[in-house]
Amino acid sequence: MKASFLPILFAMGTAVCWGMYGTALGKARSFEQSPFKPYVFIGVAYLVWSIAGSFIAMYLKGEPIKFTTNGMIWGFASGTLGAFGAFFLTMAMFSGGAKFPHIVMATVFGFAVTVAAIFGVFGSEEKGGTGLWVGIGGMLVSAIIIALNTPHPHPPAKSVAPAAEEAPAAQLEGSTKSTET
């Protein structure tokens, strides 16, 4: 049987989009001067793209536009988890993570793979072998190594008012005089 590379390409597309998500969120925060305002448009984007994309894909595949109750419930639950994930990422950046977004993002994605694997094991009759648990540990170590070694530019320095610049200079002059005597 010939293997299809299409799932891998789509997975890579997901990784690229989600990998750029933190940087894009940081830019949105800097323009809005708020961690929460961008979250509104994250929700709008999810709504627009998920609904339009789903209907287009169903149309192209010739699928009927009918839904089951369980499909709607689990779809809503999945969307809720995605929305909470975006919210928690916003909170991670807001609570100090904006100073090191590369570490936050590596933590998110390294841990997400681990959570998916663990929930997959518990939701399946097959239990993961030693290789799975070694892989989970390796993913954690890899995420840490990548996060700690990824170069990222520092945000531009905030401009300081002239009066504020003079005050530290005056304090510095006073402190040097006291050390000389």
PDB file of C-alpha atoms in Angstrom:
ATOM      1  CA  MET A   1       0.000   0.000   0.000  1.00  0.00           C
ATOM      2  CA  LYS A   2       1.340   3.404  -0.988  1.00  0.00           C
ATOM      3  CA  ALA A   3       1.547   5.860   1.903  1.00  0.00           C
ATOM      4  CA  SER A   4       0.010   9.296   1.443  1.00  0.00           C
ATOM      5  CA  PHE A   5       2.044  12.294   2.456  1.00  0.00           C
ATOM      6  CA  LEU A   6      -1.043  14.524   2.518  1.00  0.00           C
ATOM      7  CA  PRO A   7      -1.705  14.044   6.261  1.00  0.00           C
ATOM      8  CA  ILE A   8       1.921  14.945   7.004  1.00  0.00           C
ATOM      9  CA  LEU A   9       1.676  18.078   4.851  1.00  0.00           C
ATOM     10  CA  PHE A  10      -1.504  19.158   6.630  1.00  0.00           C
ATOM     11  CA  ALA A  11       0.124  18.446  10.008  1.00  0.00           C
ATOM     12  CA  MET A  12       3.111  20.556   8.985  1.00  0.00           C
ATOM     13  CA  GLY A  13       0.741  23.338   7.909  1.00  0.00           C
ATOM     14  CA  THR A  14      -0.870  23.172  11.345  1.00  0.00           C
ATOM     15  CA  ALA A  15       2.526  23.327  13.034  1.00  0.00           C
ATOM     16  CA  VAL A  16       3.573  26.331  10.935  1.00  0.00           C
ATOM     17  CA  CYS A  17       0.348  28.232  11.683  1.00  0.00           C
ATOM     18  CA  TRP A  18       0.363  27.416  15.373  1.00  0.00           C
ATOM     19  CA  GLY A  19       4.091  28.080  15.582  1.00  0.00           C
ATOM     20  CA  MET A  20       3.535  31.620  14.275  1.00  0.00           C
ATOM     21  CA  TYR A  21       0.494  32.129  16.520  1.00  0.00           C
ATOM     22  CA  GLY A  22       2.465  33.358  19.539  1.00  0.00           C
ATOM     23  CA  THR A  23       4.405  35.927  17.515  1.00  0.00           C
ATOM     24  CA  ALA A  24       1.230  37.178  15.823  1.00  0.00           C
ATOM     25  CA  LEU A  25      -0.498  37.388  19.207  1.00  0.00           C
ATOM     26  CA  GLY A  26       2.423  39.417  20.549  1.00  0.00           C
ATOM     27  CA  LYS A  27       2.133  41.877  17.649  1.00  0.00           C
ATOM     28  CA  ALA A  28      -1.623  42.198  18.200  1.00  0.00           C
ATOM     29  CA  ARG A  29      -1.001  42.880  21.899  1.00  0.00           C
ATOM     30  CA  SER A  30       1.541  45.597  21.096  1.00  0.00           C
ATOM     31  CA  PHE A  31      -0.869  47.418  18.754  1.00  0.00           C
ATOM     32  CA  GLU A  32      -3.822  47.164  21.126  1.00  0.00           C
ATOM     33  CA  GLN A  33      -1.889  47.679  24.394  1.00  0.00           C
ATOM     34  CA  SER A  34      -4.096  44.969  25.886  1.00  0.00           C
ATOM     35  CA  PRO A  35      -3.860  41.192  26.105  1.00  0.00           C
ATOM     36  CA  PHE A  36      -7.635  40.799  25.866  1.00  0.00           C
ATOM     37  CA  LYS A  37      -8.583  42.928  22.851  1.00  0.00           C
ATOM     38  CA  PRO A  38      -6.771  40.614  20.391  1.00  0.00           C
ATOM     39  CA  TYR A  39      -8.625  37.660  21.921  1.00  0.00           C
ATOM     40  CA  VAL A  40     -11.915  39.079  20.568  1.00  0.00           C
ATOM     41  CA  PHE A  41     -10.560  38.925  17.024  1.00  0.00           C
ATOM     42  CA  ILE A  42      -9.018  35.512  17.616  1.00  0.00           C
ATOM     43  CA  GLY A  43     -12.584  34.381  18.290  1.00  0.00           C
ATOM     44  CA  VAL A  44     -13.906  36.176  15.215  1.00  0.00           C
ATOM     45  CA  ALA A  45     -11.207  34.547  13.074  1.00  0.00           C
ATOM     46  CA  TYR A  46     -12.010  31.088  14.469  1.00  0.00           C
ATOM     47  CA  LEU A  47     -15.694  31.679  13.764  1.00  0.00           C
ATOM     48  CA  VAL A  48     -15.222  32.962  10.211  1.00  0.00           C
ATOM     49  CA  TRP A  49     -12.590  30.470   9.075  1.00  0.00           C
ATOM     50  CA  SER A  50     -14.014  27.400  10.760  1.00  0.00           C
ATOM     51  CA  ILE A  51     -17.573  27.942   9.534  1.00  0.00           C
ATOM     52  CA  ALA A  52     -16.657  29.072   6.005  1.00  0.00           C
ATOM     53  CA  GLY A  53     -13.945  26.422   5.666  1.00  0.00           C
ATOM     54  CA  SER A  54     -16.208  23.648   6.897  1.00  0.00           C
ATOM     55  CA  PHE A  55     -19.049  24.507   4.527  1.00  0.00           C
ATOM     56  CA  ILE A  56     -16.651  24.837   1.585  1.00  0.00           C
ATOM     57  CA  ALA A  57     -15.028  21.476   2.389  1.00  0.00           C
ATOM     58  CA  MET A  58     -18.434  19.763   2.790  1.00  0.00           C
ATOM     59  CA  TYR A  59     -19.574  21.228  -0.526  1.00  0.00           C
ATOM     60  CA  LEU A  60     -16.406  20.140  -2.343  1.00  0.00           C
ATOM     61  CA  LYS A  61     -16.692  16.604  -0.953  1.00  0.00           C
ATOM     62  CA  GLY A  62     -20.401  16.439  -1.731  1.00  0.00           C
ATOM     63  CA  GLU A  63     -21.340  15.837   1.904  1.00  0.00           C
ATOM     64  CA  PRO A  64     -24.873  16.620   3.067  1.00  0.00           C
ATOM     65  CA  ILE A  65     -25.217  19.477   5.526  1.00  0.00           C
ATOM     66  CA  LYS A  66     -26.767  17.404   8.298  1.00  0.00           C
ATOM     67  CA  PHE A  67     -25.445  16.998  11.817  1.00  0.00           C
ATOM     68  CA  THR A  68     -25.876  14.420  14.577  1.00  0.00           C
ATOM     69  CA  THR A  69     -26.433  15.444  18.177  1.00  0.00           C
ATOM     70  CA  ASN A  70     -23.245  13.704  19.350  1.00  0.00           C
ATOM     71  CA  GLY A  71     -21.252  15.314  16.532  1.00  0.00           C
ATOM     72  CA  MET A  72     -22.523  18.755  17.513  1.00  0.00           C
ATOM     73  CA  ILE A  73     -21.806  18.165  21.214  1.00  0.00           C
ATOM     74  CA  TRP A  74     -18.262  16.906  20.619  1.00  0.00           C
ATOM     75  CA  GLY A  75     -17.629  19.602  17.996  1.00  0.00           C
ATOM     76  CA  PHE A  76     -18.700  22.277  20.471  1.00  0.00           C
ATOM     77  CA  ALA A  77     -16.556  20.671  23.189  1.00  0.00           C
ATOM     78  CA  SER A  78     -13.557  20.656  20.834  1.00  0.00           C
ATOM     79  CA  GLY A  79     -14.117  24.308  19.933  1.00  0.00           C
ATOM     80  CA  THR A  80     -14.425  25.166  23.606  1.00  0.00           C
ATOM     81  CA  LEU A  81     -11.108  23.459  24.350  1.00  0.00           C
ATOM     82  CA  GLY A  82      -9.502  25.369  21.467  1.00  0.00           C
ATOM     83  CA  ALA A  83     -10.953  28.664  22.697  1.00  0.00           C
ATOM     84  CA  PHE A  84      -9.807  28.013  26.261  1.00  0.00           C
ATOM     85  CA  GLY A  85      -6.381  27.084  24.897  1.00  0.00           C
ATOM     86  CA  ALA A  86      -6.182  30.441  23.110  1.00  0.00           C
ATOM     87  CA  PHE A  87      -7.380  32.192  26.272  1.00  0.00           C
ATOM     88  CA  PHE A  88      -4.807  30.392  28.456  1.00  0.00           C
ATOM     89  CA  LEU A  89      -2.094  31.316  25.954  1.00  0.00           C
ATOM     90  CA  THR A  90      -3.237  34.931  26.174  1.00  0.00           C
ATOM     91  CA  MET A  91      -3.042  34.711  29.972  1.00  0.00           C
ATOM     92  CA  ALA A  92       0.421  33.110  29.766  1.00  0.00           C
ATOM     93  CA  MET A  93       1.646  36.025  27.677  1.00  0.00           C
ATOM     94  CA  PHE A  94      -0.177  38.605  29.840  1.00  0.00           C
ATOM     95  CA  SER A  95       1.206  37.258  33.109  1.00  0.00           C
ATOM     96  CA  GLY A  96       4.843  37.662  32.094  1.00  0.00           C
ATOM     97  CA  GLY A  97       5.324  35.252  29.204  1.00  0.00           C
ATOM     98  CA  ALA A  98       5.531  38.073  26.662  1.00  0.00           C
ATOM     99  CA  LYS A  99       9.128  38.553  27.864  1.00  0.00           C
ATOM    100  CA  PHE A 100       9.973  35.031  26.646  1.00  0.00           C
ATOM    101  CA  PRO A 101       7.314  33.951  24.095  1.00  0.00           C
ATOM    102  CA  HIS A 102       9.615  31.315  22.589  1.00  0.00           C
ATOM    103  CA  ILE A 103       9.628  29.444  25.909  1.00  0.00           C
ATOM    104  CA  VAL A 104       5.857  29.756  26.321  1.00  0.00           C
ATOM    105  CA  MET A 105       5.204  28.473  22.791  1.00  0.00           C
ATOM    106  CA  ALA A 106       7.651  25.563  23.093  1.00  0.00           C
ATOM    107  CA  THR A 107       6.021  24.639  26.407  1.00  0.00           C
ATOM    108  CA  VAL A 108       2.557  24.779  24.839  1.00  0.00           C
ATOM    109  CA  PHE A 109       3.417  22.594  21.878  1.00  0.00           C
ATOM    110  CA  GLY A 110       5.685  20.161  23.692  1.00  0.00           C
ATOM    111  CA  PHE A 111       3.130  19.671  26.429  1.00  0.00           C
ATOM    112  CA  ALA A 112       0.214  19.475  23.937  1.00  0.00           C
ATOM    113  CA  VAL A 113       1.834  16.485  22.227  1.00  0.00           C
ATOM    114  CA  THR A 114       2.319  14.848  25.611  1.00  0.00           C
ATOM    115  CA  VAL A 115      -1.276  15.473  26.697  1.00  0.00           C
ATOM    116  CA  ALA A 116      -2.588  14.136  23.365  1.00  0.00           C
ATOM    117  CA  ALA A 117      -0.499  10.969  23.726  1.00  0.00           C
ATOM    118  CA  ILE A 118      -1.567  10.359  27.330  1.00  0.00           C
ATOM    119  CA  PHE A 119      -5.261  10.930  26.584  1.00  0.00           C
ATOM    120  CA  GLY A 120      -4.897   8.710  23.523  1.00  0.00           C
ATOM    121  CA  VAL A 121      -3.548   5.912  25.705  1.00  0.00           C
ATOM    122  CA  PHE A 122      -6.305   6.256  28.288  1.00  0.00           C
ATOM    123  CA  GLY A 123      -8.996   6.451  25.611  1.00  0.00           C
ATOM    124  CA  SER A 124      -7.785   3.325  23.819  1.00  0.00           C
ATOM    125  CA  GLU A 125      -7.790  -0.360  24.620  1.00  0.00           C
ATOM    126  CA  GLU A 126      -4.156  -0.503  23.537  1.00  0.00           C
ATOM    127  CA  LYS A 127      -1.721   0.724  26.149  1.00  0.00           C
ATOM    128  CA  GLY A 128       1.419   2.522  25.132  1.00  0.00           C
ATOM    129  CA  GLY A 129       4.690   0.675  25.359  1.00  0.00           C
ATOM    130  CA  THR A 130       8.032   1.820  26.651  1.00  0.00           C
ATOM    131  CA  GLY A 131       8.752   3.640  23.393  1.00  0.00           C
ATOM    132  CA  LEU A 132       5.742   5.914  23.906  1.00  0.00           C
ATOM    133  CA  TRP A 133       6.846   6.945  27.382  1.00  0.00           C
ATOM    134  CA  VAL A 134      10.456   7.434  26.253  1.00  0.00           C
ATOM    135  CA  GLY A 135       9.114   9.540  23.363  1.00  0.00           C
ATOM    136  CA  ILE A 136       7.038  11.646  25.747  1.00  0.00           C
ATOM    137  CA  GLY A 137      10.110  12.249  27.886  1.00  0.00           C
ATOM    138  CA  GLY A 138      12.148  13.031  24.771  1.00  0.00           C
ATOM    139  CA  MET A 139       9.518  15.520  23.606  1.00  0.00           C
ATOM    140  CA  LEU A 140       9.688  17.298  26.947  1.00  0.00           C
ATOM    141  CA  VAL A 141      13.483  17.467  26.839  1.00  0.00           C
ATOM    142  CA  SER A 142      13.409  18.603  23.188  1.00  0.00           C
ATOM    143  CA  ALA A 143      10.900  21.364  23.920  1.00  0.00           C
ATOM    144  CA  ILE A 144      13.089  22.646  26.746  1.00  0.00           C
ATOM    145  CA  ILE A 145      16.279  22.552  24.647  1.00  0.00           C
ATOM    146  CA  ILE A 146      14.599  24.304  21.712  1.00  0.00           C
ATOM    147  CA  ALA A 147      13.017  26.947  23.948  1.00  0.00           C
ATOM    148  CA  LEU A 148      16.255  27.765  25.712  1.00  0.00           C
ATOM    149  CA  ASN A 149      18.306  27.991  22.512  1.00  0.00           C
ATOM    150  CA  THR A 150      15.988  29.822  20.100  1.00  0.00           C
ATOM    151  CA  PRO A 151      17.192  33.386  19.442  1.00  0.00           C
ATOM    152  CA  HIS A 152      14.482  36.028  19.534  1.00  0.00           C
ATOM    153  CA  PRO A 153      14.803  39.789  19.166  1.00  0.00           C
ATOM    154  CA  HIS A 154      14.031  41.892  22.203  1.00  0.00           C
ATOM    155  CA  PRO A 155      11.080  44.294  22.009  1.00  0.00           C
ATOM    156  CA  PRO A 156      12.007  47.912  21.277  1.00  0.00           C
ATOM    157  CA  ALA A 157      12.807  50.010  24.334  1.00  0.00           C
ATOM    158  CA  LYS A 158      10.050  52.332  25.504  1.00  0.00           C
ATOM    159  CA  SER A 159      10.801  56.019  25.074  1.00  0.00           C
ATOM    160  CA  VAL A 160      11.371  57.823  28.336  1.00  0.00           C
ATOM    161  CA  ALA A 161      10.229  61.398  28.964  1.00  0.00           C
ATOM    162  CA  PRO A 162      13.099  63.936  29.333  1.00  0.00           C
ATOM    163  CA  ALA A 163      12.155  64.757  32.952  1.00  0.00           C
ATOM    164  CA  ALA A 164      12.310  61.105  33.859  1.00  0.00           C
ATOM    165  CA  GLU A 165      15.758  60.806  32.275  1.00  0.00           C
ATOM    166  CA  GLU A 166      17.144  63.655  34.411  1.00  0.00           C
ATOM    167  CA  ALA A 167      15.971  62.263  37.745  1.00  0.00           C
ATOM    168  CA  PRO A 168      18.120  59.110  37.687  1.00  0.00           C
ATOM    169  CA  ALA A 169      21.115  61.201  36.589  1.00  0.00           C
ATOM    170  CA  ALA A 170      20.641  63.503  39.605  1.00  0.00           C
ATOM    171  CA  GLN A 171      20.335  60.505  41.898  1.00  0.00           C
ATOM    172  CA  LEU A 172      23.461  59.001  40.367  1.00  0.00           C
ATOM    173  CA  GLU A 173      25.427  62.228  40.949  1.00  0.00           C
ATOM    174  CA  GLY A 174      24.378  62.259  44.600  1.00  0.00           C
ATOM    175  CA  SER A 175      25.372  58.639  45.061  1.00  0.00           C
ATOM    176  CA  THR A 176      28.823  59.159  43.530  1.00  0.00           C
ATOM    177  CA  LYS A 177      29.500  62.133  45.813  1.00  0.00           C
ATOM    178  CA  SER A 178      28.715  60.089  48.893  1.00  0.00           C
ATOM    179  CA  THR A 179      31.068  57.308  47.848  1.00  0.00           C
ATOM    180  CA  GLU A 180      33.955  59.688  47.257  1.00  0.00           C
ATOM    181  CA  THR A 181      34.079  61.010  50.828  1.00  0.00           C
TER     182      THR A 181
END
